[in-house]
């Protein structure tokens, strides 16, 4: 806490930081806070999400706001609604012990009338997505003529999302003498243009990407066939039951399909991508935050602004080409000083991507094996047995039916019954056909883009047979009290020594 004090923060803020257990400032906070608390120049912070940049600008911003002045003094622009809401929540928390400062987040995808109503109250700090802000300015619900501080958060992402025109427009509504603080993970030429046009001699602080990615994240990769990816993912989840992960796919369609496949086989997963309505996105995020979902399947853009601590893993179901995407994705784990694992699934021809990340990001990758089928079978069987033991359905069942079934089983011993049930369950685990998923090896980089895609007839894009219930039949059955054995399963009751 002493370190935060040295940065020049006031008592009410220090008290909150203590409550939040922020014991020492992150790198961006250490460098930016003193400059932003006192400074009279524009500022550029080159830092990724997850580096603590919200507090880096949020704390000095709150310290500089005059609560007795009712006009809008600060505007924070953010690319997405999620990020906007998170910034607002954090600012509310940080200002808990200060004289009341009104903070409001406004964004698209929610009723504008409610936001107009809320803005009737003097609002000293507005956090906004660009499109909605322009609407509100046009409707005379927001006035920026007394603005003193403009923060652009994730400026590169705002441009990626096509907000260039909106930014120009918003900037034209603001007084020239305000201070502009711009945060961006990267510095593409479009951002340089904005800096040149709208900022005056900015002070620049750069948090080295390699420091950021490197510290608490373990980078791993597994080489496997595309068609084995789903099973591989399931095995990693099974072997690490405490897992909370974001799984990245390249396209919306892949994201949706993967989430559906996982759901079918009873993993708590859902997708977040740009085709969802804001309401749907909020619902998914809410469930993920509440721990109702174990896995969030996301596209790169949709994952911007996801601020969930305690993620143990990030999976790159499809590996990005660009290293800044890799950095951004991996940065979803190992937040706030915790450790995390980032696992890339590559096919035999994608080794060059890993080497490229190693070189450009100065990080090391470790190749890992996909968990062994026998071990997984044992874990899944234990779970299955545990579920049976935990199930207490006696009250729900019809006594006559129980009697009838008991009679049917009276000719076999308990041991035989267990053996038969186990055999059925093992078949349903669907591990037999592709037991060892570690057969794929790296191939020469030069042939990149060639063959190597999984066959698709009769199976979905991740190799699970659409017609077969696979593991889902098994787990669904046992979770619901194992009411019904399929005729396929009955056929397989002849003992197979598989395990
Ligand atoms: P941000 O990059 O602002 O999204 O912050 C990432 C996460 O780190 C947030 O959940 C913050 O609450 C947390 N955080 C920020 N600064 C600190 C700090 N100095 N110590 C511990 N956690 C922090």
Short mmCIF file of C-alpha atoms and ligand atoms in Angstrom, two decimals:
data_model
loop_
_atom_site.label_atom_id
_atom_site.label_comp_id
_atom_site.label_asym_id
_atom_site.label_seq_id
_atom_site.Cartn_x
_atom_site.Cartn_y
_atom_site.Cartn_z
CA UNK A 1 0.00 0.00 0.00
CA UNK A 2 2.96 2.28 0.72
CA UNK A 3 3.80 2.21 -2.95
CA UNK A 4 0.37 3.50 -3.93
CA UNK A 5 0.74 6.27 -1.34
CA UNK A 6 4.03 7.28 -2.89
CA UNK A 7 2.29 7.76 -6.20
CA UNK A 8 0.38 10.65 -4.63
CA UNK A 9 -3.11 9.14 -4.20
CA UNK A 10 -5.43 10.46 -1.51
CA UNK A 11 -6.65 8.67 1.63
CA UNK A 12 -10.17 7.75 0.38
CA UNK A 13 -8.61 6.07 -2.66
CA UNK A 14 -5.92 4.32 -0.63
CA UNK A 15 -8.63 2.94 1.64
CA UNK A 16 -10.49 1.38 -1.29
CA UNK A 17 -7.31 -0.05 -2.78
CA UNK A 18 -6.61 -1.71 0.53
CA UNK A 19 -10.10 -3.22 0.55
CA UNK A 20 -9.61 -4.41 -3.01
CA UNK A 21 -6.31 -5.97 -1.94
CA UNK A 22 -4.37 -4.05 -4.55
CA UNK A 23 -1.15 -4.26 -2.60
CA UNK A 24 1.19 -2.80 -5.17
CA UNK A 25 0.71 -0.85 -8.38
CA UNK A 26 1.06 -2.60 -11.72
CA UNK A 27 3.67 -1.31 -14.14
CA UNK A 28 1.29 0.96 -16.05
CA UNK A 29 -0.16 2.29 -12.79
CA UNK A 30 3.27 3.03 -11.39
CA UNK A 31 4.24 5.00 -14.46
CA UNK A 32 0.96 6.65 -15.39
CA UNK A 33 -0.61 7.65 -12.06
CA UNK A 34 1.95 10.31 -11.03
CA UNK A 35 1.92 11.81 -14.53
CA UNK A 36 -1.86 11.89 -14.79
CA UNK A 37 -2.43 13.14 -11.24
CA UNK A 38 -0.41 16.29 -11.71
CA UNK A 39 0.31 16.58 -15.40
CA UNK A 40 -0.88 19.21 -17.81
CA UNK A 41 -0.05 17.39 -21.01
CA UNK A 42 -1.76 14.83 -23.15
CA UNK A 43 -0.87 11.22 -22.50
CA UNK A 44 -0.44 8.00 -24.46
CA UNK A 45 -0.40 4.67 -22.62
CA UNK A 46 0.56 1.67 -24.68
CA UNK A 47 -0.80 -1.20 -22.68
CA UNK A 48 -3.04 -4.22 -23.07
CA UNK A 49 -6.17 -5.02 -21.11
CA UNK A 50 -5.34 -6.94 -17.98
CA UNK A 51 -2.43 -4.65 -17.13
CA UNK A 52 -4.47 -2.60 -14.69
CA UNK A 53 -4.94 0.37 -17.00
CA UNK A 54 -8.48 1.16 -15.80
CA UNK A 55 -7.07 2.11 -12.41
CA UNK A 56 -4.08 3.75 -14.12
CA UNK A 57 -6.36 6.38 -15.66
CA UNK A 58 -9.40 5.96 -13.40
CA UNK A 59 -7.73 6.83 -10.10
CA UNK A 60 -6.11 10.10 -11.28
CA UNK A 61 -9.30 10.97 -13.13
CA UNK A 62 -11.39 10.67 -9.97
CA UNK A 63 -8.83 12.64 -7.99
CA UNK A 64 -9.04 15.47 -10.52
CA UNK A 65 -12.83 15.68 -10.80
CA UNK A 66 -14.46 18.52 -8.89
CA UNK A 67 -17.59 16.99 -7.24
CA UNK A 68 -19.07 20.43 -6.61
CA UNK A 69 -19.05 21.20 -10.34
CA UNK A 70 -22.16 19.65 -11.91
CA UNK A 71 -21.00 19.68 -15.51
CA UNK A 72 -19.57 16.71 -17.40
CA UNK A 73 -15.86 16.97 -16.75
CA UNK A 74 -14.63 13.64 -18.03
CA UNK A 75 -15.53 11.38 -20.92
CA UNK A 76 -14.17 7.86 -21.32
CA UNK A 77 -14.67 6.30 -24.74
CA UNK A 78 -14.62 2.52 -24.95
CA UNK A 79 -15.15 0.17 -27.91
CA UNK A 80 -17.73 -2.15 -26.36
CA UNK A 81 -20.60 -2.06 -23.97
CA UNK A 82 -18.94 -4.67 -21.75
CA UNK A 83 -15.78 -2.65 -21.37
CA UNK A 84 -17.80 0.53 -20.77
CA UNK A 85 -19.79 -1.14 -18.01
CA UNK A 86 -16.66 -2.53 -16.41
CA UNK A 87 -14.98 0.85 -16.40
CA UNK A 88 -18.06 2.42 -14.82
CA UNK A 89 -18.22 -0.30 -12.17
CA UNK A 90 -14.56 0.13 -11.33
CA UNK A 91 -14.83 3.91 -11.11
CA UNK A 92 -17.85 3.58 -8.82
CA UNK A 93 -15.87 1.27 -6.58
CA UNK A 94 -12.77 3.43 -6.56
CA UNK A 95 -14.80 6.51 -5.62
CA UNK A 96 -16.60 4.79 -2.76
CA UNK A 97 -15.05 6.91 0.01
CA UNK A 98 -14.79 10.13 -1.96
CA UNK A 99 -17.26 12.97 -2.09
CA UNK A 100 -20.03 11.76 -4.43
CA UNK A 101 -19.06 11.80 -8.08
CA UNK A 102 -21.72 10.69 -10.58
CA UNK A 103 -20.47 8.16 -13.07
CA UNK A 104 -22.66 6.81 -15.88
CA UNK A 105 -22.04 4.33 -18.67
CA UNK A 106 -24.02 4.81 -21.91
CA UNK A 107 -23.86 2.38 -24.80
CA UNK A 108 -25.73 1.03 -27.79
CA UNK A 109 -28.00 -1.98 -27.55
CA UNK A 110 -29.91 -0.59 -24.56
CA UNK A 111 -32.92 1.76 -24.45
CA UNK A 112 -31.75 5.29 -25.14
CA UNK A 113 -34.71 6.78 -23.25
CA UNK A 114 -33.44 5.35 -19.95
CA UNK A 115 -30.01 6.79 -20.63
CA UNK A 116 -31.47 10.21 -21.48
CA UNK A 117 -33.41 10.12 -18.22
CA UNK A 118 -30.32 9.14 -16.24
CA UNK A 119 -28.32 11.94 -17.86
CA UNK A 120 -30.76 14.53 -16.52
CA UNK A 121 -28.87 14.14 -13.25
CA UNK A 122 -25.56 16.04 -13.27
CA UNK A 123 -23.03 13.45 -14.46
CA UNK A 124 -19.42 14.35 -13.95
CA UNK A 125 -17.98 11.26 -15.64
CA UNK A 126 -19.54 9.66 -18.72
CA UNK A 127 -18.30 6.38 -20.10
CA UNK A 128 -19.58 5.79 -23.61
CA UNK A 129 -19.37 3.76 -26.75
CA UNK A 130 -18.86 6.15 -29.69
CA UNK A 131 -22.06 5.58 -31.70
CA UNK A 132 -24.43 5.97 -28.77
CA UNK A 133 -22.61 9.03 -27.51
CA UNK A 134 -23.16 10.80 -30.83
CA UNK A 135 -26.87 9.96 -30.64
CA UNK A 136 -27.03 11.41 -27.15
CA UNK A 137 -25.15 14.55 -28.15
CA UNK A 138 -27.53 15.06 -31.07
CA UNK A 139 -30.49 14.64 -28.76
CA UNK A 140 -28.95 17.22 -26.46
CA UNK A 141 -28.71 14.78 -23.59
CA UNK A 142 -24.93 15.16 -23.35
CA UNK A 143 -22.99 18.41 -23.39
CA UNK A 144 -19.27 18.33 -23.72
CA UNK A 145 -18.45 22.03 -23.76
CA UNK A 146 -16.92 21.95 -20.29
CA UNK A 147 -15.07 18.72 -20.75
CA UNK A 148 -11.65 18.69 -19.14
CA UNK A 149 -10.54 15.09 -19.66
CA UNK A 150 -11.07 12.80 -22.58
CA UNK A 151 -9.92 9.20 -22.19
CA UNK A 152 -9.85 6.91 -25.22
CA UNK A 153 -9.59 3.35 -24.01
CA UNK A 154 -8.57 0.57 -26.40
CA UNK A 155 -8.27 3.16 -29.14
CA UNK A 156 -6.94 0.58 -31.64
CA UNK A 157 -9.98 -1.56 -31.09
CA UNK A 158 -12.33 1.38 -31.59
CA UNK A 159 -10.72 1.93 -34.97
CA UNK A 160 -10.82 -1.80 -35.78
CA UNK A 161 -14.52 -1.69 -35.11
CA UNK A 162 -14.95 1.14 -37.60
CA UNK A 163 -15.47 4.04 -35.20
CA UNK A 164 -13.04 6.40 -36.97
CA UNK A 165 -15.75 8.80 -38.17
CA UNK A 166 -17.49 8.80 -34.81
CA UNK A 167 -14.23 9.59 -33.01
CA UNK A 168 -13.56 12.53 -35.31
CA UNK A 169 -17.04 13.80 -34.70
CA UNK A 170 -16.88 13.42 -30.92
CA UNK A 171 -13.51 15.14 -30.80
CA UNK A 172 -14.98 18.05 -32.73
CA UNK A 173 -17.57 18.55 -29.96
CA UNK A 174 -14.95 18.84 -27.22
CA UNK A 175 -13.05 21.96 -26.11
CA UNK A 176 -9.53 22.27 -27.48
CA UNK A 177 -7.96 22.87 -24.09
CA UNK A 178 -9.08 19.54 -22.56
CA UNK A 179 -6.48 16.89 -21.78
CA UNK A 180 -6.57 13.72 -23.86
CA UNK A 181 -5.38 10.42 -22.47
CA UNK A 182 -5.20 7.68 -25.05
CA UNK A 183 -4.74 4.00 -24.25
CA UNK A 184 -4.05 1.45 -26.92
CA UNK A 185 -2.48 -1.97 -27.14
CA UNK A 186 -0.93 -1.20 -30.51
CA UNK A 187 0.03 1.91 -32.43
CA UNK A 188 -1.19 1.46 -36.01
CA UNK A 189 -0.92 4.39 -38.42
CA UNK A 190 -4.58 5.33 -37.89
CA UNK A 191 -3.88 5.95 -34.20
CA UNK A 192 -0.77 7.93 -35.07
CA UNK A 193 -2.97 10.13 -37.26
CA UNK A 194 -5.39 10.74 -34.37
CA UNK A 195 -2.49 11.57 -32.08
CA UNK A 196 -1.08 14.02 -34.60
CA UNK A 197 -4.40 15.66 -35.28
CA UNK A 198 -5.86 15.90 -31.79
CA UNK A 199 -3.09 15.69 -29.22
CA UNK A 200 -0.39 18.10 -28.19
CA UNK A 201 3.08 16.88 -27.24
CA UNK A 202 1.78 13.80 -25.48
CA UNK A 203 3.86 12.02 -22.86
CA UNK A 204 4.14 8.36 -23.80
CA UNK A 205 4.36 5.37 -21.48
CA UNK A 206 4.87 1.96 -23.00
CA UNK A 207 4.35 -1.28 -21.18
CA UNK A 208 6.42 -3.80 -23.02
CA UNK A 209 4.28 -6.52 -24.52
CA UNK A 210 6.84 -9.12 -23.70
CA UNK A 211 6.84 -8.24 -20.00
CA UNK A 212 3.11 -8.37 -19.99
CA UNK A 213 2.62 -11.68 -21.75
CA UNK A 214 5.50 -13.35 -20.19
CA UNK A 215 5.21 -13.18 -16.49
CA UNK A 216 2.46 -15.41 -15.21
CA UNK A 217 1.30 -17.25 -18.29
CA UNK A 218 2.56 -20.67 -19.20
CA UNK A 219 2.46 -21.02 -22.98
CA UNK A 220 1.77 -24.48 -24.27
CA UNK A 221 0.87 -26.06 -27.57
CA UNK A 222 -0.42 -29.45 -28.64
CA UNK A 223 -0.10 -30.87 -32.14
CA UNK A 224 -3.24 -32.68 -33.24
CA UNK A 225 -5.63 -33.32 -36.06
CA UNK A 226 -8.40 -30.79 -36.54
CA UNK A 227 -10.91 -33.59 -36.17
CA UNK A 228 -9.54 -34.45 -32.71
CA UNK A 229 -9.75 -30.94 -31.30
CA UNK A 230 -13.09 -31.32 -29.55
CA UNK A 231 -12.12 -34.57 -27.84
CA UNK A 232 -8.75 -33.06 -26.88
CA UNK A 233 -10.46 -30.04 -25.34
CA UNK A 234 -12.79 -32.32 -23.37
CA UNK A 235 -9.84 -34.27 -22.06
CA UNK A 236 -8.06 -31.15 -20.86
CA UNK A 237 -11.26 -30.09 -19.10
CA UNK A 238 -11.79 -33.49 -17.51
CA UNK A 239 -8.27 -33.68 -16.21
CA UNK A 240 -8.57 -30.22 -14.66
CA UNK A 241 -12.05 -30.02 -13.13
CA UNK A 242 -11.40 -26.60 -11.57
CA UNK A 243 -10.89 -25.14 -15.02
CA UNK A 244 -12.53 -21.85 -16.02
CA UNK A 245 -11.57 -21.04 -19.54
CA UNK A 246 -12.12 -18.94 -22.59
CA UNK A 247 -11.80 -20.93 -25.81
CA UNK A 248 -11.01 -18.82 -28.86
CA UNK A 249 -12.22 -19.67 -32.35
CA UNK A 250 -11.65 -17.68 -35.47
CA UNK A 251 -15.21 -17.36 -36.77
CA UNK A 252 -18.65 -16.83 -35.31
CA UNK A 253 -19.78 -20.08 -36.85
CA UNK A 254 -16.94 -22.09 -35.30
CA UNK A 255 -17.67 -20.47 -31.96
CA UNK A 256 -21.35 -21.36 -32.08
CA UNK A 257 -20.70 -24.90 -33.30
CA UNK A 258 -18.12 -25.63 -30.67
CA UNK A 259 -20.33 -24.32 -27.88
CA UNK A 260 -23.20 -26.46 -29.13
CA UNK A 261 -21.01 -29.56 -29.37
CA UNK A 262 -19.75 -29.05 -25.82
CA UNK A 263 -23.23 -28.43 -24.53
CA UNK A 264 -24.46 -31.61 -26.17
CA UNK A 265 -21.92 -33.59 -24.25
CA UNK A 266 -22.83 -31.85 -21.04
CA UNK A 267 -20.09 -29.33 -20.53
CA UNK A 268 -21.23 -25.98 -19.23
CA UNK A 269 -20.30 -23.88 -22.22
CA UNK A 270 -21.78 -21.05 -24.21
CA UNK A 271 -20.69 -18.86 -27.08
CA UNK A 272 -20.17 -15.12 -27.30
CA UNK A 273 -19.83 -13.51 -30.71
CA UNK A 274 -20.99 -10.54 -32.74
CA UNK A 275 -24.19 -12.12 -34.03
CA UNK A 276 -25.72 -12.25 -30.58
CA UNK A 277 -27.99 -9.47 -29.45
CA UNK A 278 -26.75 -7.36 -26.60
CA UNK A 279 -29.24 -9.04 -24.31
CA UNK A 280 -27.95 -12.49 -25.22
CA UNK A 281 -24.34 -11.39 -24.73
CA UNK A 282 -25.18 -9.98 -21.32
CA UNK A 283 -26.88 -13.20 -20.34
CA UNK A 284 -23.92 -15.32 -21.39
CA UNK A 285 -21.43 -13.03 -19.65
CA UNK A 286 -23.57 -12.94 -16.54
CA UNK A 287 -23.64 -16.73 -16.37
CA UNK A 288 -19.91 -16.96 -16.94
CA UNK A 289 -19.18 -14.44 -14.21
CA UNK A 290 -21.49 -16.26 -11.81
CA UNK A 291 -19.59 -19.46 -12.52
CA UNK A 292 -22.68 -20.95 -14.06
CA UNK A 293 -20.61 -21.61 -17.17
CA UNK A 294 -17.23 -23.26 -17.09
CA UNK A 295 -16.29 -22.38 -20.63
CA UNK A 296 -16.83 -19.31 -22.72
CA UNK A 297 -16.32 -19.86 -26.44
CA UNK A 298 -15.44 -16.56 -28.05
CA UNK A 299 -14.32 -14.78 -31.16
CA UNK A 300 -11.52 -12.25 -30.80
CA UNK A 301 -13.71 -9.20 -31.15
CA UNK A 302 -16.42 -10.41 -28.80
CA UNK A 303 -13.82 -11.20 -26.17
CA UNK A 304 -12.63 -7.60 -26.01
CA UNK A 305 -13.40 -6.20 -22.65
CA UNK A 306 -14.18 -9.51 -21.00
CA UNK A 307 -12.95 -8.83 -17.51
CA UNK A 308 -13.14 -12.04 -15.59
CA UNK A 309 -10.51 -12.83 -13.05
CA UNK A 310 -9.69 -16.38 -12.02
CA UNK A 311 -9.55 -17.79 -15.52
CA UNK A 312 -7.26 -20.76 -15.29
CA UNK A 313 -6.89 -21.42 -19.02
CA UNK A 314 -7.14 -19.86 -22.43
CA UNK A 315 -7.46 -22.22 -25.39
CA UNK A 316 -6.63 -21.23 -28.92
CA UNK A 317 -8.89 -23.72 -30.66
CA UNK A 318 -7.78 -22.00 -33.84
CA UNK A 319 -4.48 -20.20 -33.52
CA UNK A 320 -4.42 -16.59 -34.71
CA UNK A 321 -1.95 -15.42 -37.33
CA UNK A 322 -1.18 -12.15 -35.65
CA UNK A 323 0.90 -12.11 -32.48
CA UNK A 324 -1.04 -9.18 -31.03
CA UNK A 325 -4.17 -11.33 -31.09
CA UNK A 326 -2.26 -14.08 -29.34
CA UNK A 327 -1.14 -11.62 -26.67
CA UNK A 328 -4.62 -10.29 -26.22
CA UNK A 329 -6.21 -13.71 -26.01
CA UNK A 330 -3.64 -15.11 -23.59
CA UNK A 331 -3.96 -12.01 -21.44
CA UNK A 332 -7.44 -13.14 -20.45
CA UNK A 333 -5.82 -15.52 -18.01
CA UNK A 334 -3.16 -14.79 -15.38
CA UNK A 335 -4.80 -11.53 -14.42
CA UNK A 336 -4.20 -9.61 -11.25
CA UNK A 337 -1.01 -11.48 -10.39
CA UNK A 338 -2.46 -14.97 -10.77
CA UNK A 339 -1.02 -17.80 -12.86
CA UNK A 340 -2.61 -19.08 -16.04
CA UNK A 341 -2.12 -21.48 -18.91
CA UNK A 342 -2.53 -20.65 -22.57
CA UNK A 343 -2.84 -23.72 -24.81
CA UNK A 344 -2.69 -23.55 -28.61
CA UNK A 345 -4.11 -26.38 -30.69
CA UNK A 346 -2.07 -26.57 -33.87
CA UNK A 347 -2.10 -29.00 -36.74
CA UNK A 348 1.10 -30.46 -38.12
CA UNK A 349 1.58 -27.53 -40.47
CA UNK A 350 1.13 -24.70 -38.02
CA UNK A 351 4.36 -25.00 -36.09
CA UNK A 352 5.60 -21.86 -37.80
CA UNK A 353 2.95 -19.85 -35.94
CA UNK A 354 4.31 -20.94 -32.59
CA UNK A 355 7.87 -20.12 -33.64
CA UNK A 356 6.68 -16.74 -34.87
CA UNK A 357 5.07 -15.97 -31.49
CA UNK A 358 8.20 -17.13 -29.68
CA UNK A 359 10.37 -14.84 -31.75
CA UNK A 360 8.14 -11.79 -31.84
CA UNK A 361 6.84 -11.92 -28.28
CA UNK A 362 10.04 -13.30 -26.73
CA UNK A 363 8.21 -16.07 -24.97
CA UNK A 364 8.79 -19.79 -24.74
CA UNK A 365 6.30 -22.46 -25.60
CA UNK A 366 6.25 -25.94 -24.25
CA UNK A 367 4.76 -28.80 -26.25
CA UNK A 368 2.23 -30.80 -24.25
CA UNK A 369 0.58 -34.13 -24.84
CA UNK A 370 -3.16 -34.47 -24.93
CA UNK A 371 -4.22 -36.32 -21.79
CA UNK A 372 -4.06 -40.03 -22.17
CA UNK A 373 -7.29 -41.92 -22.93
CA UNK A 374 -6.94 -44.42 -20.07
CA UNK A 375 -6.47 -41.67 -17.54
CA UNK A 376 -9.44 -39.79 -18.95
CA UNK A 377 -11.58 -42.92 -18.95
CA UNK A 378 -10.74 -43.42 -15.32
CA UNK A 379 -11.65 -39.80 -14.46
CA UNK A 380 -14.89 -39.94 -16.41
CA UNK A 381 -15.85 -43.26 -14.87
CA UNK A 382 -15.16 -41.88 -11.40
CA UNK A 383 -17.39 -38.91 -12.18
CA UNK A 384 -20.07 -41.22 -13.51
CA UNK A 385 -19.93 -43.37 -10.39
CA UNK A 386 -19.93 -40.31 -8.16
CA UNK A 387 -23.01 -39.03 -9.91
CA UNK A 388 -24.80 -42.30 -9.38
CA UNK A 389 -23.89 -42.25 -5.71
CA UNK A 390 -25.07 -38.66 -5.34
CA UNK A 391 -28.36 -39.28 -7.12
CA UNK A 392 -31.30 -39.62 -4.81
CA UNK A 393 -34.29 -40.34 -6.97
CA UNK A 394 -36.12 -42.87 -4.82
CA UNK A 395 -39.00 -40.52 -4.04
CA UNK A 396 -39.57 -39.63 -7.67
CA UNK A 397 -39.70 -43.19 -8.93
CA UNK A 398 -42.74 -45.31 -9.26
CA UNK A 399 -42.51 -48.15 -6.72
CA UNK A 400 -44.10 -50.63 -9.09
CA UNK A 401 -41.58 -49.86 -11.76
CA UNK A 402 -38.70 -50.24 -9.33
CA UNK A 403 -40.04 -53.59 -8.27
CA UNK A 404 -40.38 -54.70 -11.87
CA UNK A 405 -36.86 -53.69 -12.81
CA UNK A 406 -35.43 -55.25 -9.65
CA UNK A 407 -37.10 -58.49 -10.66
CA UNK A 408 -35.57 -58.24 -14.12
CA UNK A 409 -32.14 -57.91 -12.58
CA UNK A 410 -32.66 -60.56 -9.93
CA UNK A 411 -30.93 -63.20 -11.99
CA UNK A 412 -27.57 -61.42 -11.97
CA UNK A 413 -25.31 -60.52 -9.06
CA UNK A 414 -24.44 -56.96 -8.04
CA UNK A 415 -20.92 -57.50 -9.44
CA UNK A 416 -22.29 -58.56 -12.80
CA UNK A 417 -24.68 -55.64 -12.86
CA UNK A 418 -21.85 -53.21 -12.15
CA UNK A 419 -19.70 -54.83 -14.82
CA UNK A 420 -22.46 -54.53 -17.39
CA UNK A 421 -23.23 -50.92 -16.53
CA UNK A 422 -19.54 -50.08 -16.61
CA UNK A 423 -19.13 -51.71 -19.96
CA UNK A 424 -22.01 -49.69 -21.40
CA UNK A 425 -20.61 -46.53 -19.95
CA UNK A 426 -17.14 -47.22 -21.33
CA UNK A 427 -18.60 -47.64 -24.78
CA UNK A 428 -20.41 -44.37 -24.43
CA UNK A 429 -17.22 -42.58 -23.44
CA UNK A 430 -16.32 -42.84 -27.11
CA UNK A 431 -12.61 -43.07 -26.45
CA UNK A 432 -12.03 -46.21 -28.46
CA UNK A 433 -11.79 -44.87 -31.99
CA UNK A 434 -9.26 -42.16 -31.34
CA UNK A 435 -7.61 -43.26 -28.17
CA UNK A 436 -4.25 -41.67 -28.72
CA UNK A 437 -4.61 -38.14 -29.96
CA UNK A 438 -0.88 -37.54 -29.95
CA UNK A 439 -0.11 -39.18 -33.26
CA UNK A 440 0.07 -35.96 -35.26
CA UNK A 441 3.54 -34.55 -35.76
CA UNK A 442 4.84 -31.27 -37.07
CA UNK A 443 5.39 -31.17 -40.77
CA UNK A 444 7.57 -28.97 -42.89
CA UNK A 445 6.47 -25.31 -42.76
CA UNK A 446 6.76 -24.91 -46.48
CA UNK A 447 3.74 -27.04 -47.22
CA UNK A 448 1.48 -24.79 -45.09
CA UNK A 449 -2.03 -24.50 -46.44
CA UNK A 450 -2.03 -27.95 -48.02
CA UNK A 451 -4.14 -30.90 -47.05
CA UNK A 452 -4.76 -32.03 -43.53
CA UNK A 453 -8.39 -31.13 -42.93
CA UNK A 454 -10.51 -33.70 -41.17
CA UNK A 455 -12.95 -35.70 -43.29
CA UNK A 456 -16.48 -34.42 -42.84
CA UNK A 457 -18.85 -37.08 -44.03
CA UNK A 458 -21.23 -38.01 -41.26
CA UNK A 459 -19.32 -36.15 -38.61
CA UNK A 460 -19.42 -32.55 -37.55
CA UNK A 461 -16.50 -30.22 -38.14
CA UNK A 462 -14.78 -31.26 -34.96
CA UNK A 463 -14.94 -34.96 -35.58
CA UNK A 464 -17.80 -35.99 -33.31
CA UNK A 465 -20.22 -38.21 -35.10
CA UNK A 466 -23.47 -36.28 -35.36
CA UNK A 467 -25.53 -39.41 -35.38
CA UNK A 468 -23.90 -41.00 -32.38
CA UNK A 469 -24.74 -39.63 -29.00
CA UNK A 470 -21.16 -40.20 -27.97
CA UNK A 471 -20.49 -39.35 -24.43
CA UNK A 472 -23.54 -37.20 -24.10
CA UNK A 473 -25.95 -40.09 -24.10
CA UNK A 474 -24.03 -41.59 -21.25
CA UNK A 475 -23.69 -38.57 -19.10
CA UNK A 476 -27.21 -37.37 -19.74
CA UNK A 477 -28.51 -40.77 -18.77
CA UNK A 478 -26.56 -41.02 -15.62
CA UNK A 479 -27.25 -37.44 -14.59
CA UNK A 480 -30.92 -38.07 -14.93
CA UNK A 481 -30.71 -41.21 -12.88
CA UNK A 482 -29.64 -43.60 -15.63
CA UNK A 483 -33.16 -44.41 -16.58
CA UNK A 484 -32.75 -45.85 -19.99
CA UNK A 485 -30.16 -47.97 -21.69
CA UNK A 486 -30.13 -47.66 -25.48
CA UNK A 487 -30.50 -50.70 -27.65
CA UNK A 488 -26.98 -50.10 -28.97
CA UNK A 489 -25.73 -50.23 -25.44
CA UNK A 490 -27.58 -53.42 -24.75
CA UNK A 491 -25.78 -55.06 -27.61
CA UNK A 492 -22.49 -54.10 -26.12
CA UNK A 493 -23.03 -55.63 -22.71
CA UNK A 494 -20.76 -58.50 -23.64
CA UNK A 495 -17.70 -57.66 -21.64
CA UNK A 496 -14.89 -56.04 -23.58
CA UNK A 497 -11.62 -55.81 -21.73
CA UNK A 498 -10.93 -52.22 -22.63
CA UNK A 499 -10.08 -50.76 -19.35
P1 LIG B 1 -7.60 -3.83 -16.23
O1 LIG B 1 -6.39 -3.98 -17.07
O2 LIG B 1 -7.80 -2.45 -15.78
O3 LIG B 1 -8.81 -4.41 -16.90
O4 LIG B 1 -7.38 -4.67 -14.88
C1 LIG B 1 -7.26 -6.05 -14.83
C2 LIG B 1 -7.65 -6.63 -13.49
O5 LIG B 1 -6.61 -6.44 -12.55
C3 LIG B 1 -8.90 -6.00 -12.90
O6 LIG B 1 -9.75 -7.03 -12.45
C4 LIG B 1 -8.41 -5.18 -11.73
O7 LIG B 1 -9.34 -5.19 -10.68
C5 LIG B 1 -7.12 -5.89 -11.34
N1 LIG B 1 -6.07 -4.95 -10.84
C6 LIG B 1 -5.77 -3.74 -11.36
N2 LIG B 1 -4.76 -3.19 -10.69
C7 LIG B 1 -4.40 -4.06 -9.73
C8 LIG B 1 -3.39 -4.05 -8.70
N3 LIG B 1 -2.56 -3.04 -8.53
N4 LIG B 1 -3.30 -5.12 -7.88
C9 LIG B 1 -4.15 -6.17 -8.04
N5 LIG B 1 -5.13 -6.24 -8.99
C10 LIG B 1 -5.24 -5.20 -9.83
#
